[in-house]
Amino acid sequence: MASGAPAQDVTKSATYGEVRLSAGFTPDPYRVSVTAGGSIDAYQDTPLPAECVGKVAEAPDFKVTYEAGRLPLVFRTLSSEDTTLIINGPDGKWRCDDDSYGDGDAEVRFEKPRSGTYDVWIGTFGENMADATLLITETP
């Protein structure tokens, strides 16, 4: 849903901060420690696309302002719990994933990323909050 989801508020400050990255950034991957999860059920309580699942917060967990180059931009989660990703890209489109990175971890790839802001939510598939790491990389 390109128009946005009222439950996910991109105008709010990101809970775990924000960063400006340009193509070729180092260190790669850029790592952010977060507590994944929230009180909103992305699948049932929001008008997000059906592939968006997990319990998430209203505010983004992290914001990335990115100056694109020729490399892909990839967001991944690492956690001992099953985590999900919901990302609103600079084009206003929502992209979501549950287990593409394997072992309950999520991955959203932008093969030809645009310059602009990426609002990132890290959710949990279960009810509980979980320690997680958000990885931002240009390496496949």
XYZ file of C-alpha atoms in Angstrom:
140
model
C 0.000 0.000 0.000
C 1.887 3.027 -1.253
C -0.182 5.608 0.601
C 1.064 4.428 3.980
C -0.374 2.734 7.007
C -1.884 4.840 9.777
C -0.508 2.507 12.469
C 3.061 2.899 11.152
C 3.915 6.578 11.511
C 6.931 7.597 9.401
C 6.781 11.131 10.848
C 7.730 9.920 14.341
C 11.329 9.944 15.540
C 12.995 6.561 15.243
C 13.312 4.773 18.569
C 16.923 3.656 18.011
C 18.124 6.639 16.011
C 19.023 7.347 12.433
C 22.048 7.430 10.158
C 23.123 8.945 6.845
C 24.922 6.467 4.593
C 26.322 6.851 1.072
C 27.075 4.084 -1.415
C 30.349 2.416 -0.449
C 29.837 3.107 3.265
C 32.047 1.554 5.918
C 31.861 -0.321 8.095
C 29.765 -2.711 6.039
C 27.594 -4.071 7.488
C 26.396 -1.126 9.557
C 24.951 -2.603 12.781
C 22.239 -1.305 15.106
C 21.178 -3.018 18.342
C 17.421 -2.860 18.918
C 14.649 -4.439 20.903
C 12.364 -5.939 18.267
C 8.607 -6.084 18.614
C 5.736 -3.950 19.764
C 2.022 -3.904 20.491
C 0.702 -3.619 16.914
C -0.047 -6.771 14.902
C 1.099 -5.743 11.405
C -1.005 -8.424 9.701
C -4.280 -7.863 11.564
C -4.168 -4.270 12.768
C -2.776 -2.357 9.771
C -3.595 -1.889 6.080
C -0.039 -2.952 5.166
C 0.430 -5.569 2.403
C -0.400 -9.159 3.426
C 3.274 -10.196 3.550
C 3.812 -7.745 6.435
C 3.654 -9.744 9.639
C 4.877 -9.489 13.192
C 4.327 -7.400 16.266
C 5.731 -3.896 15.729
C 5.738 -0.440 17.270
C 4.015 2.661 15.894
C 7.256 4.632 15.433
C 10.042 3.351 13.197
C 12.832 1.548 15.001
C 15.497 3.098 12.765
C 15.787 5.556 9.856
C 18.405 5.412 7.136
C 18.947 8.334 4.790
C 20.855 6.802 1.891
C 22.708 8.279 -1.081
C 22.410 5.535 -3.689
C 25.095 4.218 -6.005
C 25.256 1.095 -8.153
C 25.211 -1.457 -5.323
C 22.130 -3.075 -3.797
C 21.005 -1.986 -0.331
C 20.101 -4.855 1.994
C 18.472 -4.828 5.434
C 18.755 -7.968 7.607
C 17.882 -8.988 11.137
C 19.804 -11.217 13.511
C 18.151 -12.541 16.663
C 17.636 -15.708 18.677
C 13.894 -15.059 18.148
C 11.858 -15.033 14.914
C 12.055 -11.454 13.632
C 10.365 -9.600 10.778
C 11.135 -6.468 8.770
C 8.791 -3.747 7.539
C 10.401 -0.982 5.501
C 8.890 2.112 3.939
C 11.251 3.155 1.135
C 11.898 6.581 -0.378
C 9.290 5.773 -3.050
C 6.589 5.400 -0.364
C 6.192 1.665 -1.029
C 6.120 -0.862 1.794
C 8.355 -3.948 1.686
C 8.182 -6.727 4.226
C 9.794 -10.040 5.077
C 9.708 -12.735 7.717
C 12.312 -15.467 7.178
C 14.292 -14.812 3.962
C 17.635 -14.480 5.773
C 17.138 -17.934 7.320
C 16.784 -19.284 10.857
C 13.888 -16.926 11.662
C 15.740 -13.825 10.481
C 14.395 -11.372 7.895
C 15.896 -9.726 4.813
C 14.646 -6.967 2.524
C 16.733 -6.237 -0.589
C 16.640 -3.146 -2.755
C 18.466 -4.252 -5.918
C 18.413 -0.724 -7.358
C 17.944 1.466 -4.297
C 16.821 5.050 -4.535
C 18.385 7.893 -2.636
C 16.234 8.998 0.275
C 14.915 7.841 3.628
C 14.182 4.239 4.555
C 11.958 3.863 7.643
C 12.582 0.488 9.290
C 10.481 -1.506 11.743
C 11.865 -4.704 13.285
C 9.071 -6.933 14.493
C 8.749 -10.241 16.276
C 6.660 -13.098 14.967
C 5.683 -14.048 18.523
C 4.166 -11.968 21.290
C 7.410 -11.223 23.154
C 9.935 -8.460 22.571
C 13.426 -9.671 21.614
C 16.993 -8.417 21.424
C 17.975 -8.088 17.773
C 20.556 -6.557 15.472
C 19.662 -4.685 12.317
C 22.328 -5.114 9.624
C 22.523 -2.665 6.725
C 24.808 -3.806 3.925
C 25.658 -3.451 0.259
C 27.189 -6.925 0.200
C 24.965 -9.758 -1.097
